[in-house]
Every structure is written in C-alpha cells, then in structure tokens.
Amino acid sequence: MATKSVPNSAEVQAVFERYVIPNYGRFPVSLVRGEGSFVWDAEGRRYLDFFPGWGCNLLGHCPPKVVQAVQEQVAQLIHVPNTWYMESQGEWARLLSEHSFGGQAFFCNSGTEANESAIKLARLHTPKERYKIITFQGGFHGRTLGSTSATAQPKYHEGLGPLVAGFVYAPYGDLEAVGNLIDEETAAILVEPIQGEGGVRIPSQEFLKGLRTLCDENDLLLMFDEVQTGCGRTGEWFAYQHFGVIPDVMTLAKSLCGGIAGGAMLTKPEIAPSLRPGMHAATFGGNPIAARAGVATLETIAEENLLQQAKELSKTFETFLKQLQQESSLIAEVRVLGLMVGLELTVEGAPFVQACLEKGLLINCTQGNVLRLLPAMNLSIEQAEEGLTLLGDVLKNPPSSR
Ligand SMILES: *Cc1c(COP(=O)(O)O)cnc(C)c1O
C-alpha cells in the first residue's frame, strides 16, 4: 500500500492547533498506517512500536482477522441497539466466559465505562447502607468522574472536586491497611492485579489472596480492573490466573477488540442479576462491529498460540533488561509479567522516550521515571531483539550526556 499524497506532520499539527482541544501531550508526528509492530508516519518514516495503541493493539496494528471481521460486519450491519439479540455479542460473551471464571458479560465501549458498571453493580448488589469501595494508591481506573474518584492519584483530582463519594484509598500491597478500612458501609474492593499506569507494579500472590479472604469474610465484592492486564497481555488470558485468585467482577477494555473500541464487565452468574433491567446501559455497548472484532481477537490468540508466544517474548524482554540493569546504573528495577514491562529509572524517563523516538522506537514513560513497554503478542523475537538493542543503546548513552 503506497502512502498517497497525505498532509505532512506539520500540516496536520497546524489543523490540530486550531481545531482540537489541546488536552493531550502529543509527539509532533502524524501516523498514517500500521502493520504488525510497525507503524509509519506521514513522511514515510517507519517506527518499531513497543507500545502499540497504548496497550490496545495487543495483536499489533491491523491484525488481519480483526480487519476482515470488521470489514465484513460494516457491510452487513453497523449498529443495532441492545433491544435486539445479535449472534456475535452472545458468541463474544461465551468466549470471554469460557476463558475466565464462567461469568456473564455487560458490554460497553471503554475501560472507564466498564469500571462505572462495576461500581454501580457493587452498590446494587450489596445492602443499601453499603456504598464504599476500597481502591489503591497509584491505581488507575479511568477518566469519568466515578472512575476518576476511584483513581487514588491526587494529580488526577486537582480542580475536579467534589469527587464521587464513597471511595477510600489504601496503599497497594498493604493488607493490614485494607482490613482497617473495611466497615459496615464497605461494598467492594476494586484493584488492578498489576498496576499499569501506576508503573507496572506487580503485587505478591499473598496480597491478592489476602484481598480475596477479606472479601469473603466481610461479604464484599472483589473487583479486578483488568483493562490493561486482560485478554492475554500477561501470557495468561487474564492476570488473575497468575495469582490463584478468582475475582467476583472483572473489567476489560483496551486490547479487548484488537484495537477497535470496546469494553466489558464480567461477573459471576449469581451476582449478574443485581444489574437489573433499567439500571445501566451503554448505547453502543456490544455493537456488532466491536463484537466481531472481539471474537476475532480471542480466536486469533487461541489459534496462533499467542499466550505461549507472549510467555517466550516475556523471557526475551526480562533476560535482556536484567542484563542491561547490570550494565547501567540508571535502571533501578526491572518489572516484567508477560508483556507488561516496566523499567524503573533513577532519573526522569521522558528524555529516553524522545531519544528512542528519534531512533525509530516507540515506548512510553509513566509516573515520571518508569519506562513502560506493552508490546504486541505477535511481535517476533527478532523484532524484540532489534528494539531492545535500540533501547539498550539509548540507556547506555543517556540523552543528557550526549
Ligand atoms: C486505560 C485504563 C483504564 C481506562 O480505560 P479507557 O478506555 O481509557 O477509559 C482503566 N483501568 C485501567 C487499569 C487502565 O489501564
């Protein structure tokens, strides 16, 4: 596919400056096409993408089965509301259920919406006086006001108050603190089984198991936000499967539909009826395009044995980065579970992201000093090594010292 005459990056940027609200920090690059783990800009420059779609493109850019399913579906039926049955939504729910804990699904369009549905479910399912939800410092649950209130990071609250009432925050990993926060008004615990935006923080098994026990003892719902960790990202279908803990509720989005917008909340069949008719809805939730893309994503992962591939890739990343840590005093810690990769630096990370961009490698920095990689499951080992070598060069030759 030749890139036709497209406006260059500077021209696109000029249009944005005039017409698009500047609420995002953007690189001065206009992307025009992608294939697998490569993406091209308007100038025809190719980048190796270790952070495709902010974690959404778990199968890389334009995965063929997803492309085909969407193309077929848009020509057949673009949208029908949830007042009708549609085969693909049922099929999607069945696959998610079979790959997880046998739950039932509510579909929406994003991670924050999935969490809103979980928050409502927690309040609806428990007795009326129970409305509090315990969440964790450093967590991230999305940008609607409910999910923002659930997100225990003060920087995301500045100027937005009053927040939605009922969220109480505990230090991540601190079971005793959680125990102390539980009272007769507590309905649920909402937690990421790995904190993604919070810096790829991987908790101990005892912590998540301890939360399960606290929920069982106090009749609370244990709700896992797997928006970033879900659907194969960690080398298991869902991150909870690494920890031997089954949540009551799980939220999904990001990679759920192979890059198409989609979200879901899954819960156990005995809890599901609490989200009773009329209490919650999403107009576009579970629409035929998202459903077909969701099914195609799950089928691709299964058919191409990508959970196994993710585990192997994970070893490549971990081995390389731990070796790099030996050679560079800039790396404080390497945290890897499946294809969630965090590299905590002793210095600010942004200059390294910039330096990688200049070398044609796309990565992310979160929390100021954690380089985050969320590579695609179908990245090849050769591509992984190519990108890691670039990253290694940048870390051994830090931008400030050049
Ligand atoms: C990205 C993210 C969200 C928010 O998802 P949106 O689709 O942007 O609303 C929620 N929870 C976690 C863990 C995330 O990583």
XYZ file of C-alpha atoms and ligand atoms in Angstrom:
417
model
C 0.000 0.000 0.000
C 1.687 3.211 -1.133
C 1.164 6.231 1.070
C -0.681 8.615 -1.234
C -0.061 12.317 -1.008
C -1.032 12.918 2.611
C -0.562 16.156 4.528
C 2.763 16.122 6.330
C 3.066 16.024 10.098
C 3.490 19.790 10.445
C 0.353 20.464 8.368
C -1.709 18.057 10.447
C -0.358 19.608 13.617
C -1.402 23.065 12.407
C -5.010 21.910 11.965
C -4.987 20.480 15.489
C -3.675 23.718 16.928
C -6.686 25.497 15.546
C -9.475 22.942 15.977
C -8.632 20.253 18.545
C -8.716 20.822 22.304
C -5.107 20.557 23.463
C -5.720 18.222 26.405
C -3.125 15.683 25.273
C 0.629 15.933 25.058
C 1.364 14.775 21.515
C 4.567 13.967 19.676
C 4.904 16.106 16.536
C 4.339 13.084 14.318
C 1.265 12.207 12.241
C 0.834 8.439 11.927
C -0.793 7.132 8.767
C -0.611 3.365 8.680
C 0.418 0.324 10.652
C 1.154 -3.327 10.125
C 2.002 -5.678 12.966
C 4.525 -3.978 15.226
C 5.478 -1.358 12.656
C 3.818 1.986 12.121
C 4.582 4.675 9.520
C 4.305 8.438 9.726
C 3.204 10.938 7.075
C 6.819 11.378 5.968
C 7.110 7.640 5.307
C 9.341 7.008 8.319
C 8.896 3.585 9.929
C 8.804 3.001 13.693
C 9.048 -0.219 15.659
C 6.192 0.010 18.136
C 6.759 -1.361 21.647
C 3.670 0.478 22.899
C 1.143 -0.108 20.125
C -2.078 1.757 20.707
C -1.334 2.436 24.390
C -1.806 -1.297 25.001
C -4.921 -1.579 22.846
C -3.197 -3.164 19.862
C -2.294 -6.399 21.595
C -2.122 -8.126 18.200
C -0.184 -5.282 16.616
C -1.545 -2.853 14.063
C -4.331 -4.025 11.754
C -4.386 -7.729 12.689
C -5.738 -9.452 9.552
C -8.531 -11.474 11.215
C -9.838 -8.407 13.003
C -9.637 -6.325 9.823
C -11.563 -8.963 7.902
C -14.237 -9.411 10.568
C -14.803 -5.656 10.778
C -14.891 -5.231 7.003
C -17.479 -7.988 6.670
C -19.548 -6.617 9.526
C -19.703 -2.974 8.432
C -21.082 -4.062 5.086
C -23.713 -6.232 6.767
C -24.973 -4.388 9.842
C -23.181 -1.481 11.510
C -25.262 -0.924 14.593
C -28.325 -2.278 16.306
C -29.267 -1.400 19.857
C -29.423 -3.741 22.809
C -33.180 -4.111 22.446
C -32.374 -6.884 19.950
C -30.398 -10.078 20.000
C -27.312 -10.425 17.862
C -25.349 -13.598 17.434
C -21.900 -12.034 17.656
C -22.452 -10.415 21.075
C -23.567 -13.743 22.523
C -20.605 -15.520 20.971
C -18.238 -12.894 22.362
C -19.692 -13.252 25.866
C -19.433 -17.049 25.623
C -15.736 -16.917 24.699
C -14.926 -14.460 27.491
C -16.828 -16.614 29.954
C -15.097 -19.823 28.858
C -11.651 -18.239 29.047
C -12.329 -16.833 32.523
C -14.469 -17.817 35.507
C -17.696 -18.732 33.758
C -19.207 -15.295 34.207
C -21.724 -13.238 32.305
C -20.877 -10.047 30.434
C -22.120 -6.482 30.193
C -20.646 -4.670 27.200
C -19.642 -1.029 26.898
C -17.079 0.969 24.952
C -14.130 1.760 27.175
C -12.283 0.961 30.351
C -13.735 3.764 32.369
C -17.246 2.697 31.390
C -16.500 -0.888 32.337
C -15.430 0.355 35.773
C -18.524 2.552 36.117
C -20.652 -0.544 35.545
C -18.662 -2.403 38.194
C -19.072 0.472 40.664
C -22.837 0.503 40.090
C -23.005 -3.268 40.357
C -21.199 -3.165 43.712
C -23.700 -0.665 45.076
C -26.696 -2.513 43.642
C -25.602 -5.966 44.740
C -24.868 -5.167 48.368
C -27.336 -3.933 51.036
C -28.366 -0.273 50.767
C -26.078 1.028 53.509
C -23.054 -0.379 51.736
C -21.643 2.010 49.171
C -17.933 2.365 49.902
C -15.332 0.919 47.589
C -11.708 0.460 48.606
C -9.201 1.286 45.872
C -5.426 1.667 45.844
C -2.860 4.436 45.790
C -1.119 4.552 42.441
C -4.085 2.848 40.784
C -5.747 3.956 37.594
C -9.359 3.295 36.653
C -10.271 5.876 34.009
C -11.467 9.413 33.469
C -15.199 9.584 34.045
C -15.944 11.137 37.409
C -16.703 7.840 39.148
C -13.566 6.147 37.842
C -11.514 9.291 38.491
C -12.750 9.212 42.081
C -11.718 5.542 42.240
C -8.267 6.522 40.986
C -6.210 7.291 44.091
C -3.763 9.712 42.488
C -4.153 13.325 43.662
C -2.751 14.736 40.404
C -5.846 13.469 38.562
C -8.221 15.111 41.058
C -6.889 18.669 41.038
C -9.690 21.141 40.403
C -12.327 18.447 39.824
C -13.886 18.217 43.256
C -16.150 17.369 44.811
C -15.431 13.813 43.750
C -17.944 10.984 43.831
C -18.370 9.954 47.458
C -17.551 6.556 48.839
C -14.040 5.762 47.649
C -11.418 5.032 50.261
C -7.791 4.511 49.406
C -5.257 2.027 50.700
C -1.555 1.624 49.956
C -1.090 -1.026 47.236
C 0.187 -4.221 48.801
C -0.827 -3.333 52.357
C -3.373 -5.916 53.516
C -3.492 -4.632 57.056
C -4.441 -1.148 55.870
C -7.227 -2.642 53.769
C -8.507 -4.613 56.733
C -8.594 -1.437 58.814
C -10.603 0.434 56.173
C -13.399 -2.118 55.968
C -16.536 -1.141 57.861
C -20.268 -1.844 57.686
C -20.585 0.565 54.748
C -17.994 -1.165 52.558
C -19.336 -2.832 49.414
C -16.297 -3.838 47.405
C -12.585 -3.727 46.725
C -11.531 -2.558 43.257
C -7.935 -3.340 42.339
C -5.660 -3.793 39.352
C -3.952 -7.207 39.642
C -0.925 -5.354 38.237
C -0.831 -1.562 38.354
C -0.158 -0.466 34.789
C -0.256 3.308 34.621
C 0.988 3.228 38.229
C 4.333 1.928 36.958
C 3.924 -1.808 36.190
C 3.702 -2.723 39.870
C 3.330 -6.461 40.360
C 1.892 -7.401 43.759
C 2.621 -10.529 45.735
C 0.320 -13.514 45.473
C -0.341 -13.181 49.208
C -1.667 -9.674 48.711
C -4.297 -10.611 46.127
C -5.159 -13.809 48.015
C -5.474 -11.773 51.181
C -7.915 -9.417 49.460
C -9.980 -12.444 48.428
C -10.075 -13.611 52.033
C -11.046 -10.160 53.327
C -13.864 -10.009 50.769
C -15.104 -13.472 51.695
C -15.034 -12.698 55.409
C -16.836 -9.375 55.024
C -19.233 -10.130 52.149
C -17.559 -7.703 49.768
C -17.198 -7.969 46.033
C -13.633 -8.422 44.812
C -13.403 -6.483 41.559
C -10.327 -6.723 39.325
C -9.677 -3.955 36.845
C -8.065 -5.941 34.034
C -8.490 -3.194 31.463
C -4.733 -3.197 30.849
C -3.772 -6.685 32.030
C -6.574 -8.591 30.318
C -7.057 -10.737 27.254
C -3.616 -12.323 27.069
C -1.390 -9.349 27.876
C 0.334 -11.189 30.731
C 0.695 -14.544 28.975
C -2.482 -15.866 30.591
C -5.936 -14.912 29.372
C -6.362 -12.769 32.462
C -3.824 -11.619 35.035
C -5.806 -13.079 37.948
C -4.908 -16.522 36.588
C -1.284 -15.960 37.645
C -2.247 -15.401 41.256
C -4.633 -18.243 42.056
C -7.375 -15.779 42.977
C -10.759 -15.521 41.297
C -12.464 -12.128 41.395
C -16.232 -11.638 41.552
C -16.133 -8.923 38.931
C -13.620 -8.199 36.184
C -13.435 -5.212 33.866
C -11.876 -5.275 30.410
C -11.224 -2.863 27.557
C -8.017 -1.670 25.824
C -6.948 -4.812 23.928
C -10.373 -6.468 24.128
C -11.239 -5.889 20.457
C -7.780 -5.906 18.876
C -7.730 -2.114 18.553
C -11.437 -1.424 17.978
C -13.135 0.416 20.849
C -14.868 -1.924 23.262
C -15.242 -2.640 26.949
C -16.789 -5.317 29.119
C -17.600 -6.108 32.706
C -17.812 -9.767 33.657
C -19.321 -11.081 36.832
C -20.403 -14.389 38.284
C -23.869 -15.604 37.223
C -25.181 -15.374 40.794
C -24.201 -11.691 41.010
C -25.157 -10.635 37.471
C -28.938 -10.229 38.085
C -28.179 -7.367 40.501
C -27.507 -5.225 37.440
C -31.217 -5.354 36.862
C -33.044 -4.092 33.768
C -33.183 -0.326 33.566
C -30.315 0.319 35.969
C -27.475 0.521 33.495
C -26.879 0.667 29.756
C -24.462 1.682 27.017
C -25.944 2.617 23.646
C -23.015 1.342 21.606
C -22.054 -1.416 24.064
C -21.529 -4.794 22.446
C -22.318 -3.425 18.987
C -21.851 -5.806 16.058
C -18.522 -4.318 14.931
C -16.947 -4.452 18.399
C -18.384 -7.924 18.948
C -16.959 -9.314 15.718
C -13.607 -7.654 16.458
C -13.693 -9.058 19.997
C -14.398 -12.581 18.799
C -11.703 -12.321 16.117
C -9.191 -11.107 18.726
C -9.838 -14.015 21.092
C -9.814 -16.512 18.205
C -6.518 -15.168 16.891
C -4.875 -15.509 20.305
C -6.088 -19.109 20.618
C -5.415 -20.222 17.030
C -1.957 -18.671 16.809
C -0.931 -19.930 20.235
C -0.107 -16.389 21.274
C -0.273 -16.967 25.036
C 2.749 -19.212 24.601
C 4.392 -16.687 22.276
C 3.812 -13.960 24.888
C 5.496 -16.083 27.555
C 8.532 -16.644 25.339
C 8.744 -12.981 24.379
C 8.447 -12.110 28.031
C 11.605 -14.103 28.779
C 13.445 -12.296 25.990
C 12.482 -8.918 27.473
C 13.232 -9.907 31.032
C 16.590 -11.509 30.303
C 17.753 -8.611 28.151
C 16.612 -5.919 30.549
C 18.022 -7.620 33.654
C 21.351 -7.879 31.837
C 21.078 -4.205 30.886
C 20.424 -3.379 34.527
C 23.828 -4.903 35.362
C 25.428 -2.547 32.859
C 23.523 0.646 33.616
C 23.245 2.419 36.940
C 20.224 4.299 35.548
C 17.980 1.248 35.958
C 16.658 0.867 39.488
C 14.326 -2.073 38.846
C 13.057 -4.287 36.039
C 9.461 -5.474 36.412
C 8.054 -7.949 33.912
C 4.950 -10.115 33.834
C 4.158 -11.439 30.389
C 4.124 -8.471 28.061
C 3.774 -5.851 30.743
C 7.241 -4.469 31.075
C 8.363 -1.707 33.414
C 11.839 -0.277 33.729
C 12.134 1.971 36.748
C 14.881 4.534 36.240
C 16.787 6.571 38.775
C 16.173 9.617 36.559
C 13.312 11.187 34.545
C 12.159 8.932 31.720
C 10.815 11.410 29.152
C 14.206 12.179 27.512
C 14.655 8.447 26.878
C 11.249 8.197 25.203
C 12.295 11.096 22.965
C 15.675 9.528 22.216
C 14.001 6.218 21.297
C 11.551 8.044 19.024
C 14.479 9.610 17.208
C 15.892 6.118 16.677
C 12.540 4.836 15.398
C 11.367 3.001 18.524
C 8.104 3.839 20.292
C 7.945 3.379 24.059
C 6.134 5.078 26.948
C 7.033 6.644 30.246
C 4.665 6.621 33.211
C 4.915 8.045 36.736
C 7.806 10.220 35.616
C 10.527 7.602 35.789
C 9.131 4.250 34.661
C 9.687 3.283 31.050
C 6.720 1.133 30.086
C 6.543 -1.309 27.214
C 3.317 -3.048 26.168
C 4.478 -4.898 23.054
C 2.200 -6.916 20.805
C 1.838 -10.657 21.445
C 2.810 -11.406 17.862
C 5.989 -9.370 17.916
C 8.744 -11.614 16.551
C 11.762 -12.468 18.683
C 13.921 -10.708 16.061
C 11.828 -7.542 16.358
C 12.031 -7.764 20.141
C 15.810 -8.005 19.970
C 16.019 -5.167 17.455
C 14.004 -2.830 19.671
C 15.733 -3.909 22.864
C 19.112 -3.224 21.300
C 17.960 0.293 20.399
C 16.645 0.800 23.921
C 19.918 -0.521 25.352
C 21.918 1.920 23.224
C 19.806 4.800 24.466
C 20.167 3.763 28.102
C 23.900 3.277 27.832
C 24.279 6.628 26.121
C 21.813 8.796 28.072
C 20.329 11.769 26.185
C 21.619 14.371 28.671
C 25.238 13.237 28.349
C 25.345 13.433 24.546
C -6.559 2.559 30.484
C -7.149 2.061 31.732
C -8.452 2.424 32.115
C -9.280 3.423 31.328
O -9.622 2.918 30.069
P -10.303 3.917 28.999
O -10.655 3.005 27.861
O -9.280 4.949 28.649
O -11.485 4.512 29.637
C -8.972 1.864 33.269
N -8.259 0.991 34.004
C -7.008 0.629 33.662
C -6.289 -0.361 34.517
C -6.407 1.152 32.529
O -5.158 0.806 32.217
